[in-house]
Amino acid sequence: MAIRVLLPNAFQKHTNGERELASSAAHLPQLIEDIETSFPALKSHIRGEDGQVRRFINFYVNEEDIRFLGNDSYTFKDGDEVLVIPSIAGAWIARSAAVPTADVKNVDVDKEVMPKRNRRRGAGFLLWQFLDHSELQIAENGVTTTVTLRAFIGIGTAGLLMSSVTTAMDAKLCTMQPHVA
Amino acid sequence: MALAYELRCRECGKRYENAPLSICDECFSPLEVFVDLDLAKGTVTRDSIAQGPTSMWRYQSLLPVPEDYVPTTPSGWTPLVKAPNLGARIGASNLYIKNDAVCMPTLSFKDRVVAVALANAQAFGFDTVGCSSTGNLANAVAAHAARLGLKTYILVPSDLEAAKILNTEVYGANLVRIDGNYDHVNRLCSQIADRFHWGFVNVNLRPYYAEGSKTVGYEIAEQLGWRLPDNIVCPMAGGSLITKIKKAFRELVELGLVEDKPVRFFGAQATGCSPISVAVKTGADHIDPQRPNTIARSLAIGNPADGVYAVRVIRQSGGWAEDVSDVEIVSGIRELAETEGIFTETAGGVTTAITARLYAHGRIHPDEVTVSCITGNGLKTTDALAGCFPAKEAVRPRLVDFEEYIDRNQFASELVTGRK
């Protein structure tokens, strides 16, 4: 099994100008070791003082961010092309973290969702809109609760009442997370 | 030009001479422009700035451009308008809009960053420039490059709004649609910049490009009468703008042009692409990338380049970040247009909706001086309002038909004068 590894220009000072590497690594930690073995001068630059791979270095497999593929647990396949790219600025990467994917249900703006009469209710309107998420997961004290906020639409047009409801919910709303796929 | 500037690594501090370079070759961290403000002290004053042009180039002394650079396009110096009507709706009594929806020449704040980037592209001898873009940057690079006589290669995600594609191609740019999202496009541009001798404004010219955003901050302070606001609400895509507004304020304080005071920074994202907002809310010190899914395509960067720095600015200032659904984005666009006569794109809908939410949640006090940054024009994202305004029937040009029309549509109560 062989994979092709493409190295960025920024590495070339430490690779004698080499831009590519053929590797038989099975997974990412092995590949990093392979890169370090092939280009020993890179080792002290790839890793920080803590011995960990620097946070600005990203790995992509066949156009996909390896973090979306399972990161260290992804098993390379024959013919995979691995691209190594330092972040242009600083995407600080938690290499062991699960990758959340925003997958919020998008609601079409139509008369049913946004009745015209509500569009003229002043402050109440925007406040009402803020609660117009279909479902939100609220994590609190380690417990994740799915709340259907649409239930509040009925009182959404009463501006003052809405304000108090919003304030009361503030603490919970602050912990809103997008759905995790 | 700035009296002296150079590149420095944001992490290890290694210094570099000015060059088309964005990554440190020692620790592979991002580079940033460092401007020597000590040399500017005394020469850059409120008066010297006031005598400059009515464009972002009034701050040329604080920007990294060559000494002999003569700007060709008067970008920036956009209106800072008080927003009493929107304020009344959302409970704000001291709300301002920084309106880059009318930034010249391509109606977004990207004209500022491109102006600085291309000044450096010319200095470095590039005859071809380009960018990866979610649209606004593509428009700006195409227009500025046309004026400077540079060739352009502009790479965009294939699902970009039609208006943003047209507004790029019309300038004669070579536009390449990439079958992927912005993060795919950006990655490809990194490889292209490595391989070809082209100046990519947000890749190898990024340190210079990003400095152009500082002019938003300079202008806000000057337009408020040389004082800093209490709060900034700022949209976040790559996360650069919010950090550069902070940098601009810090520089003005250091130069003695404004009095120092705490400014809280609030970041705005769409829930369908909210990696920075999530990091702020969860207390994370890193960015977990996301796959974008939102109508706010100009903010749809799932792996934001300056995300971690944006989180840091927000947290250190005592601010917060929020994100809103696509429905709220459309509502925000309409609310801003109906109350203040400003038609913004989807990113502005995000910022407006989140500004309102921050007041509603009590995170911003009604009396505090708050500036909401509108960064793009609604004419570019009319798709987002599809279906909001069904086609109206045509009325025969007779008064009786008009009266019937009014009655039929129940508008009678809105007529100012009585009818006989």
Coordinates of C-alpha atoms in Angstrom, one line a residue:
Chain A
M1 CA 0.0 0.0 0.0
A2 CA 1.3 3.5 -0.9
I3 CA 0.0 6.9 -0.3
R4 CA 1.3 10.1 -1.8
V5 CA 2.1 13.0 0.6
L6 CA 2.3 16.6 -0.7
L7 CA 4.3 19.0 1.4
P8 CA 3.9 22.8 1.6
N9 CA 6.6 25.3 0.5
A10 CA 7.1 26.3 4.1
F11 CA 8.5 22.8 4.8
Q12 CA 11.0 22.9 1.9
K13 CA 13.7 24.7 3.8
H14 CA 13.9 21.6 6.0
T15 CA 13.4 19.0 3.2
N16 CA 16.2 20.0 0.8
G17 CA 13.6 21.2 -1.5
E18 CA 11.6 18.0 -1.6
R19 CA 7.9 18.6 -2.2
E20 CA 6.5 15.0 -2.0
L21 CA 6.9 11.8 -0.1
A22 CA 5.7 8.3 -0.8
S23 CA 4.6 6.6 2.4
S24 CA 3.2 3.3 3.5
A25 CA 1.8 4.6 6.8
A26 CA -1.4 3.1 8.0
H27 CA -2.7 6.1 9.9
L28 CA -1.9 9.8 10.8
P29 CA 0.5 9.3 13.7
Q30 CA 2.5 6.8 11.6
L31 CA 2.6 9.2 8.7
I32 CA 4.0 12.0 10.9
E33 CA 6.7 9.7 12.1
D34 CA 7.4 8.7 8.5
I35 CA 7.8 12.4 7.5
E36 CA 10.1 12.9 10.4
T37 CA 12.2 9.9 9.5
S38 CA 12.5 11.0 5.9
F39 CA 13.3 14.6 6.8
P40 CA 14.9 14.7 10.3
A41 CA 15.4 18.4 10.1
L42 CA 11.7 18.9 10.1
K43 CA 11.1 17.2 13.4
S44 CA 12.0 20.1 15.7
H45 CA 9.8 22.4 13.6
I46 CA 6.8 20.1 13.2
R47 CA 6.5 19.5 16.9
G48 CA 6.2 22.1 19.6
E49 CA 8.1 22.1 22.9
D50 CA 5.4 19.8 24.3
G51 CA 6.2 17.2 21.7
Q52 CA 2.9 17.5 20.0
V53 CA 2.4 18.3 16.3
R54 CA 2.0 22.0 16.0
R55 CA -1.6 23.2 16.0
F56 CA -1.3 25.1 12.7
I57 CA -0.5 22.1 10.6
N58 CA -3.5 20.6 8.8
F59 CA -3.8 17.2 7.0
Y60 CA -6.3 16.5 4.2
V61 CA -7.0 13.2 2.5
N62 CA -8.3 13.4 -1.0
E63 CA -9.7 16.9 -0.5
E64 CA -11.3 16.0 2.8
D65 CA -10.1 17.4 6.2
I66 CA -8.8 14.3 8.1
R67 CA -10.7 15.6 11.1
F68 CA -13.9 14.8 9.3
L69 CA -12.7 11.3 8.6
G70 CA -11.9 10.3 12.2
N71 CA -8.5 12.0 12.5
D72 CA -5.9 9.6 14.1
S73 CA -8.3 6.6 13.6
Y74 CA -8.6 7.0 9.9
T75 CA -6.9 4.2 8.0
F76 CA -5.2 5.3 4.8
K77 CA -6.2 3.5 1.7
D78 CA -3.9 2.6 -1.2
G79 CA -3.7 5.6 -3.5
D80 CA -4.7 8.2 -1.0
E81 CA -3.3 11.6 -1.6
V82 CA -2.5 13.4 1.6
L83 CA -2.0 17.2 1.6
V84 CA -0.2 18.9 4.4
I85 CA -1.0 22.6 4.7
P86 CA -0.2 25.1 7.5
S87 CA -3.2 27.3 8.3
I88 CA -2.9 30.6 6.7
A89 CA -3.7 32.0 10.1
G90 CA -4.3 30.2 13.3
A91 CA -6.9 27.4 13.3
W92 CA -6.0 25.9 16.6
I93 CA -6.7 22.3 16.2
A94 CA -7.8 19.8 18.9
R95 CA -6.6 16.7 17.2
S96 CA -8.5 14.3 19.4
A97 CA -11.7 16.2 19.4
A98 CA -14.9 15.1 17.7
V99 CA -15.9 17.3 14.8
P100 CA -19.3 18.9 15.1
T101 CA -21.1 19.6 11.9
A102 CA -23.6 22.5 11.8
D103 CA -26.8 21.0 10.5
V104 CA -29.5 23.4 11.5
K105 CA -32.8 22.9 10.0
N106 CA -33.4 25.8 7.7
V107 CA -37.0 27.0 7.6
D108 CA -38.3 28.7 4.5
V109 CA -39.5 32.1 5.0
D110 CA -43.1 32.0 4.0
K111 CA -46.4 33.4 5.3
E112 CA -46.9 30.5 7.6
V113 CA -43.6 30.9 9.4
M114 CA -43.5 34.7 9.2
P115 CA -47.1 35.9 9.1
K116 CA -47.2 39.5 7.9
R117 CA -49.2 40.7 10.9
N118 CA -46.2 39.8 13.1
R119 CA -43.8 41.8 11.0
R120 CA -45.3 45.0 12.4
R121 CA -45.1 44.2 16.1
G122 CA -42.1 46.3 16.9
A123 CA -39.7 44.9 19.3
G124 CA -41.8 41.8 19.8
F125 CA -41.1 40.7 16.3
L126 CA -37.4 40.3 16.5
L127 CA -37.6 38.7 19.9
W128 CA -40.2 36.3 18.6
Q129 CA -38.0 35.4 15.7
F130 CA -35.1 34.6 17.9
L131 CA -37.1 31.7 19.4
D132 CA -38.1 30.4 16.0
H133 CA -35.7 27.5 16.0
S134 CA -37.3 24.3 15.3
E135 CA -35.4 22.4 17.9
L136 CA -32.4 23.3 19.9
Q137 CA -30.3 21.1 22.2
I138 CA -29.6 22.7 25.5
A139 CA -26.7 21.3 27.5
E140 CA -26.9 22.0 31.2
N141 CA -25.0 20.2 34.0
G142 CA -24.0 17.5 31.6
V143 CA -27.6 16.8 30.6
T144 CA -28.6 17.5 27.0
T145 CA -32.2 18.5 26.5
T146 CA -33.9 19.1 23.2
V147 CA -36.3 21.9 23.4
T148 CA -38.9 22.8 20.8
L149 CA -38.9 26.6 20.9
R150 CA -41.6 26.9 18.3
A151 CA -44.0 26.5 21.2
F152 CA -43.3 30.1 22.2
I153 CA -44.7 31.5 18.9
G154 CA -48.1 31.9 20.5
I155 CA -46.8 34.5 22.9
G156 CA -44.3 35.9 20.6
T157 CA -46.3 38.8 19.5
A158 CA -46.7 40.2 23.0
G159 CA -43.6 42.4 23.2
L160 CA -43.4 42.9 27.0
L161 CA -44.3 39.4 27.9
M162 CA -41.8 38.2 25.3
S163 CA -39.1 40.3 26.8
S164 CA -39.5 38.7 30.2
V165 CA -39.6 35.2 28.7
T166 CA -36.4 36.0 26.8
T167 CA -34.7 37.3 29.8
A168 CA -35.7 34.2 31.9
M169 CA -34.3 32.0 29.2
D170 CA -31.1 33.9 28.7
A171 CA -29.0 31.5 30.7
K172 CA -30.1 28.6 28.7
L173 CA -30.0 30.3 25.4
C174 CA -26.4 31.1 26.0
T175 CA -25.6 27.4 25.9
M176 CA -27.3 26.8 22.6
Q177 CA -25.4 24.5 20.3
P178 CA -26.1 23.6 16.7
H179 CA -27.3 20.1 16.1
V180 CA -24.5 17.6 16.0
A181 CA -24.6 15.2 13.1
Chain B
M1 CA 3.2 54.5 4.0
A2 CA 3.8 53.4 7.4
L3 CA 7.2 54.7 8.4
A4 CA 8.4 51.2 9.1
Y5 CA 6.8 47.8 8.9
E6 CA 7.9 44.2 8.6
L7 CA 6.5 40.7 9.0
R8 CA 6.6 38.9 12.3
C9 CA 5.5 35.4 13.3
R10 CA 2.4 35.7 15.6
E11 CA 3.6 32.7 17.7
C12 CA 7.4 32.5 17.8
G13 CA 8.1 36.2 17.0
K14 CA 10.6 35.5 14.2
R15 CA 11.1 38.6 12.0
Y16 CA 10.9 38.7 8.2
E17 CA 11.6 41.4 5.7
N18 CA 8.6 42.3 3.6
A19 CA 7.8 39.6 1.2
P20 CA 4.8 37.7 -0.2
L21 CA 4.8 35.3 2.7
S22 CA 2.2 34.3 5.2
I23 CA 3.7 31.4 7.1
C24 CA 6.7 31.2 9.4
D25 CA 9.2 28.7 8.2
E26 CA 10.3 27.9 11.7
C27 CA 7.1 27.0 13.5
F28 CA 4.6 27.1 10.5
S29 CA 2.5 29.7 12.3
P30 CA 0.9 32.7 10.7
L31 CA 2.8 35.9 10.0
E32 CA 1.4 39.4 10.8
V33 CA 2.5 42.9 9.8
F34 CA 4.2 44.8 12.6
V35 CA 4.0 48.6 12.2
D36 CA 6.5 50.6 14.2
L37 CA 4.2 53.1 15.9
D38 CA 7.0 54.9 17.7
L39 CA 8.1 56.4 14.4
A40 CA 4.5 57.5 13.7
K41 CA 4.1 59.3 17.0
G42 CA 4.1 63.0 16.6
T43 CA 3.8 62.9 12.8
V44 CA 0.4 61.2 12.7
T45 CA -2.1 63.6 14.4
R46 CA -5.8 64.2 14.2
D47 CA -5.0 67.2 12.0
S48 CA -2.8 65.4 9.6
I49 CA -5.4 62.7 9.2
A50 CA -8.2 65.3 8.7
Q51 CA -6.1 66.9 5.9
G52 CA -6.0 63.6 4.0
P53 CA -8.4 62.4 1.4
T54 CA -12.0 61.3 2.3
S55 CA -11.1 57.7 1.8
M56 CA -9.3 55.0 3.8
W57 CA -6.1 56.5 2.5
R58 CA -6.4 59.3 5.0
Y59 CA -4.7 56.6 7.3
Q60 CA -2.0 55.7 4.7
S61 CA 0.6 56.5 7.3
L62 CA -0.6 53.6 9.4
L63 CA -0.9 51.1 6.6
P64 CA 1.8 48.8 5.2
V65 CA 2.2 50.1 1.6
P66 CA 5.3 51.3 -0.2
E67 CA 6.5 54.8 0.5
D68 CA 5.8 56.0 -3.1
Y69 CA 2.5 54.3 -3.4
V70 CA -0.2 56.5 -5.0
P71 CA -3.7 55.1 -4.4
T72 CA -5.9 54.8 -7.4
T73 CA -9.3 54.0 -5.8
P74 CA -10.9 55.9 -3.0
S75 CA -12.2 53.0 -1.0
G76 CA -13.5 53.3 2.6
W77 CA -14.6 56.4 4.6
T78 CA -18.1 54.9 4.6
P79 CA -20.9 56.4 6.7
L80 CA -21.3 55.8 10.4
V81 CA -25.0 56.5 10.9
K82 CA -27.0 56.6 14.1
A83 CA -29.8 54.0 14.0
P84 CA -32.7 55.4 16.0
N85 CA -35.5 53.5 14.3
L86 CA -33.8 50.1 14.6
G87 CA -32.8 51.1 18.0
A88 CA -36.4 51.8 19.0
R89 CA -37.4 48.3 17.9
I90 CA -34.7 46.5 19.7
G91 CA -34.3 48.6 22.8
A92 CA -31.1 50.5 21.9
S93 CA -30.7 54.2 22.4
N94 CA -27.2 54.7 21.2
L95 CA -26.8 52.4 18.3
Y96 CA -24.7 53.2 15.2
I97 CA -24.3 51.4 11.9
K98 CA -21.0 51.4 10.1
N99 CA -22.2 51.1 6.6
D100 CA -19.7 49.3 4.4
A101 CA -22.6 48.2 2.2
V102 CA -21.7 51.4 0.3
C103 CA -17.9 50.9 0.3
M104 CA -16.4 51.8 -3.1
P105 CA -16.0 50.4 -5.7
T106 CA -17.6 47.0 -5.1
L107 CA -19.9 47.6 -2.1
S108 CA -18.3 45.6 0.6
F109 CA -15.5 46.1 3.2
K110 CA -13.3 43.8 1.1
D111 CA -12.5 46.8 -1.0
R112 CA -10.4 48.0 1.9
V113 CA -8.3 44.9 2.3
V114 CA -7.8 44.4 -1.4
A115 CA -6.6 48.0 -1.8
V116 CA -3.7 47.3 0.6
A117 CA -3.0 43.8 -0.7
L118 CA -2.7 44.9 -4.3
A119 CA -0.5 47.9 -3.4
N120 CA 1.9 45.2 -2.1
A121 CA 1.3 42.9 -5.0
Q122 CA 2.6 45.6 -7.3
A123 CA 5.5 46.3 -5.1
F124 CA 6.5 42.6 -5.1
G125 CA 6.3 42.6 -8.9
F126 CA 3.3 40.3 -9.4
D127 CA 1.5 40.7 -12.8
T128 CA -1.2 38.2 -11.8
V129 CA -3.2 38.3 -8.7
G130 CA -6.1 36.2 -7.3
C131 CA -8.0 35.0 -4.3
S132 CA -10.2 32.3 -2.9
S133 CA -13.5 34.0 -2.2
T134 CA -17.0 33.6 -1.0
G135 CA -17.9 36.4 -3.4
N136 CA -17.3 39.9 -2.0
L137 CA -13.5 39.4 -2.1
A138 CA -13.8 38.1 -5.7
N139 CA -15.7 41.3 -6.7
A140 CA -13.1 43.5 -5.0
V141 CA -10.0 41.8 -6.4
A142 CA -11.5 41.8 -9.9
A143 CA -12.4 45.5 -9.8
H144 CA -9.2 46.8 -8.2
A145 CA -7.0 44.6 -10.5
A146 CA -8.8 45.9 -13.5
R147 CA -8.0 49.5 -12.5
L148 CA -4.4 48.6 -11.8
G149 CA -4.0 46.6 -15.0
L150 CA -3.2 43.3 -13.3
K151 CA -4.3 39.8 -14.5
T152 CA -6.6 37.9 -12.2
Y153 CA -7.5 34.4 -11.4
I154 CA -10.3 34.2 -8.9
L155 CA -11.5 30.9 -7.4
V156 CA -14.9 30.6 -5.9
P157 CA -17.2 27.8 -4.6
S158 CA -19.5 26.6 -7.4
D159 CA -22.7 27.4 -5.4
L160 CA -21.9 31.1 -5.1
E161 CA -24.8 33.5 -5.7
A162 CA -25.2 34.4 -9.4
A163 CA -24.9 38.2 -8.6
K164 CA -21.5 37.7 -7.1
I165 CA -20.2 35.7 -10.1
L166 CA -21.5 38.3 -12.5
N167 CA -20.0 41.1 -10.5
T168 CA -16.6 39.4 -10.8
E169 CA -16.7 38.4 -14.5
V170 CA -17.8 41.8 -15.6
Y171 CA -14.4 43.2 -14.8
G172 CA -12.8 40.8 -17.1
A173 CA -11.4 38.5 -14.4
N174 CA -10.6 34.8 -15.0
L175 CA -13.2 33.3 -12.6
V176 CA -12.8 29.6 -11.8
R177 CA -15.7 27.8 -10.1
I178 CA -14.5 25.0 -7.9
D179 CA -16.6 22.0 -7.1
G180 CA -16.4 22.3 -3.3
N181 CA -17.0 24.7 -0.5
Y182 CA -14.9 27.7 0.5
D183 CA -12.5 25.6 2.6
H184 CA -11.8 23.4 -0.5
V185 CA -11.2 26.5 -2.6
N186 CA -8.9 28.1 0.0
R187 CA -6.8 24.9 0.3
L188 CA -6.4 24.7 -3.5
C189 CA -5.3 28.4 -3.5
S190 CA -2.6 27.6 -1.0
Q191 CA -1.2 25.0 -3.4
I192 CA -1.5 27.3 -6.4
A193 CA 0.3 30.1 -4.6
D194 CA 3.0 27.6 -3.7
R195 CA 3.4 26.5 -7.3
F196 CA 2.7 29.6 -9.4
H197 CA 4.2 33.1 -9.0
W198 CA 0.9 34.7 -8.4
G199 CA -0.1 37.1 -5.6
F200 CA -3.1 35.6 -3.8
V201 CA -4.4 38.4 -1.6
N202 CA -5.7 36.1 1.1
V203 CA -2.9 33.5 0.9
N204 CA 0.6 34.8 0.3
L205 CA -0.3 38.4 0.6
R206 CA -2.6 37.8 3.6
P207 CA -0.6 39.7 6.3
Y208 CA -0.8 42.9 4.2
Y209 CA -4.4 42.3 3.1
A210 CA -5.6 41.8 6.7
E211 CA -4.1 45.2 7.7
G212 CA -6.6 46.9 5.4
S213 CA -9.4 46.0 7.9
K214 CA -7.9 48.3 10.4
T215 CA -9.3 51.2 8.5
V216 CA -12.8 50.2 9.7
G217 CA -11.7 50.7 13.3
Y218 CA -9.9 54.0 12.5
E219 CA -13.0 55.4 10.8
I220 CA -15.3 54.4 13.6
A221 CA -13.2 56.2 16.2
E222 CA -12.8 59.3 14.1
Q223 CA -16.5 59.4 13.1
L224 CA -17.5 59.1 16.7
G225 CA -15.5 62.3 17.3
W226 CA -12.2 60.6 18.2
R227 CA -13.5 58.4 20.9
L228 CA -13.9 54.6 21.1
P229 CA -17.4 53.0 21.4
D230 CA -18.4 50.8 24.3
N231 CA -19.3 47.8 22.0
I232 CA -18.6 46.5 18.5
V233 CA -20.8 43.9 16.9
C234 CA -18.9 42.4 14.0
P235 CA -19.7 39.5 11.6
M236 CA -17.1 36.7 11.5
A237 CA -16.1 34.6 8.6
G238 CA -12.4 34.0 8.7
G239 CA -12.4 36.0 12.0
S240 CA -9.9 38.6 10.8
L241 CA -12.0 41.8 10.8
I242 CA -12.8 41.7 14.5
T243 CA -9.2 41.3 15.4
K244 CA -8.1 44.1 13.2
I245 CA -10.7 46.6 14.6
K246 CA -9.3 45.8 18.0
K247 CA -5.7 46.3 16.6
A248 CA -6.8 49.7 15.1
F249 CA -8.2 50.9 18.4
R250 CA -5.1 49.8 20.2
E251 CA -2.9 51.7 17.7
L252 CA -5.0 54.9 18.1
V253 CA -4.6 54.7 21.8
E254 CA -0.9 54.2 21.5
L255 CA -0.6 57.2 19.2
G256 CA -2.6 59.3 21.6
L257 CA -5.4 60.0 19.2
V258 CA -8.1 58.6 21.4
E259 CA -8.6 58.1 25.1
D260 CA -8.1 54.5 26.2
K261 CA -11.3 52.8 27.4
P262 CA -12.6 49.2 27.5
V263 CA -14.3 48.1 24.3
R264 CA -16.2 44.9 24.2
F265 CA -16.2 42.9 21.0
F266 CA -19.2 40.8 20.0
G267 CA -18.9 38.3 17.1
A268 CA -21.8 37.3 14.8
Q269 CA -22.1 34.1 12.8
A270 CA -24.8 32.1 11.2
T271 CA -25.8 29.0 13.1
G272 CA -25.2 26.9 9.9
C273 CA -21.5 27.9 10.1
S274 CA -20.6 28.9 13.6
P275 CA -17.2 27.5 14.5
I276 CA -16.0 30.7 16.2
S277 CA -19.3 31.3 18.0
V278 CA -19.4 27.7 19.3
A279 CA -15.8 28.1 20.6
V280 CA -16.8 31.2 22.5
K281 CA -19.9 29.7 23.9
T282 CA -18.3 26.5 25.0
G283 CA -15.2 28.1 26.4
A284 CA -12.9 26.2 24.0
D285 CA -9.5 27.5 23.2
H286 CA -9.5 25.9 19.8
I287 CA -11.6 25.9 16.7
D288 CA -13.4 22.8 15.6
P289 CA -14.1 23.0 11.8
Q290 CA -17.6 22.7 10.5
R291 CA -19.2 21.9 7.2
P292 CA -21.1 25.1 6.3
N293 CA -24.8 25.0 5.7
T294 CA -26.3 28.6 5.6
I295 CA -27.6 31.2 3.3
A296 CA -25.0 33.6 4.6
R297 CA -22.4 32.4 2.1
S298 CA -20.1 35.3 2.7
L299 CA -19.7 34.0 6.3
A300 CA -19.6 30.3 5.3
I301 CA -16.0 29.5 6.3
G302 CA -16.0 26.3 8.2
N303 CA -12.3 26.4 9.2
P304 CA -11.7 30.1 9.9
A305 CA -8.1 31.2 9.5
D306 CA -8.2 33.7 12.3
G307 CA -10.8 31.9 14.4
V308 CA -8.6 31.3 17.4
Y309 CA -7.5 35.0 17.4
A310 CA -11.1 36.2 17.1
V311 CA -12.1 34.0 20.1
R312 CA -9.2 35.5 22.1
V313 CA -10.3 39.1 21.3
I314 CA -13.9 38.5 22.2
R315 CA -13.0 36.7 25.4
Q316 CA -10.4 39.2 26.6
S317 CA -12.7 42.1 25.9
G318 CA -15.5 40.6 28.0
G319 CA -17.7 40.3 24.9
W320 CA -19.6 37.4 23.5
A321 CA -20.5 35.6 20.3
E322 CA -23.9 34.5 18.9
D323 CA -25.3 32.8 15.9
V324 CA -28.7 32.9 14.2
S325 CA -30.7 30.8 11.9
D326 CA -31.4 31.5 8.2
V327 CA -34.9 32.7 9.1
E328 CA -33.5 35.3 11.4
I329 CA -30.9 36.3 8.8
V330 CA -33.7 37.2 6.4
S331 CA -35.6 39.0 9.1
G332 CA -32.5 41.0 10.0
I333 CA -32.0 42.1 6.4
R334 CA -35.6 43.3 6.2
E335 CA -35.6 45.0 9.6
L336 CA -32.5 47.0 8.8
A337 CA -33.9 48.0 5.4
E338 CA -37.3 48.9 6.8
T339 CA -36.0 50.9 9.8
E340 CA -32.8 52.6 8.5
G341 CA -33.0 52.4 4.7
I342 CA -29.9 50.2 4.6
F343 CA -30.1 47.1 2.3
T344 CA -27.5 44.7 3.4
E345 CA -26.5 41.2 2.3
T346 CA -27.0 38.1 4.3
A347 CA -23.9 38.8 6.5
G348 CA -25.5 42.1 7.5
G349 CA -28.7 40.2 8.3
V350 CA -26.6 38.0 10.7
T351 CA -25.1 41.1 12.3
T352 CA -28.4 42.9 12.7
A353 CA -30.2 39.9 14.1
I354 CA -27.4 39.3 16.6
T355 CA -27.2 42.9 17.6
A356 CA -30.9 42.7 18.5
R357 CA -30.4 39.5 20.4
L358 CA -27.5 41.0 22.4
Y359 CA -29.8 43.8 23.6
A360 CA -32.7 41.4 24.2
H361 CA -30.5 39.2 26.4
G362 CA -29.1 42.1 28.3
R363 CA -25.6 41.6 27.2
I364 CA -25.5 45.2 25.8
H365 CA -27.0 48.0 27.9
P366 CA -29.4 50.3 25.9
D367 CA -27.4 53.4 26.6
E368 CA -24.0 52.1 25.6
V369 CA -22.4 53.4 22.4
T370 CA -22.6 50.4 20.2
V371 CA -21.5 50.0 16.6
S372 CA -22.9 47.3 14.4
C373 CA -20.7 46.6 11.4
I374 CA -22.5 46.1 8.1
T375 CA -20.0 44.7 5.7
G376 CA -21.8 44.1 2.4
N377 CA -24.6 45.1 0.1
G378 CA -28.0 43.5 -0.3
L379 CA -28.1 43.8 -4.0
K380 CA -25.6 41.0 -4.2
T381 CA -27.7 38.4 -2.3
T382 CA -31.2 39.1 -3.6
D383 CA -31.6 35.3 -3.8
A384 CA -32.0 35.2 -0.1
L385 CA -35.2 37.2 -0.3
A386 CA -36.7 35.0 -3.1
G387 CA -40.4 34.5 -2.3
C388 CA -40.6 37.3 0.2
F389 CA -42.2 39.7 -2.2
P390 CA -44.6 38.0 -4.7
A391 CA -45.1 39.8 -8.0
K392 CA -47.9 42.3 -7.8
E393 CA -50.8 42.5 -10.2
A394 CA -50.7 45.4 -12.7
V395 CA -53.4 48.0 -12.1
R396 CA -55.0 49.9 -15.0
P397 CA -54.0 53.6 -15.1
R398 CA -57.4 54.9 -13.9
L399 CA -58.2 56.3 -10.4
V400 CA -61.2 54.0 -10.0
D401 CA -59.1 51.0 -10.6
F402 CA -56.5 52.2 -8.1
E403 CA -59.2 52.8 -5.5
E404 CA -60.5 49.2 -6.1
Y405 CA -57.0 47.9 -5.8
I406 CA -56.5 49.7 -2.5
D407 CA -59.8 48.4 -1.1
R408 CA -59.1 44.9 -2.3
N409 CA -55.7 44.8 -0.7
Q410 CA -57.1 46.4 2.5
F411 CA -54.7 49.3 2.4
A412 CA -57.4 51.9 2.9
S413 CA -56.6 52.4 6.5
E414 CA -53.1 53.4 5.6
L415 CA -54.1 56.3 3.3
V416 CA -53.2 59.6 4.8
T417 CA -55.9 61.7 3.2
G418 CA -59.6 60.8 3.1
R419 CA -61.3 59.9 -0.1
K420 CA -64.6 61.3 -1.3

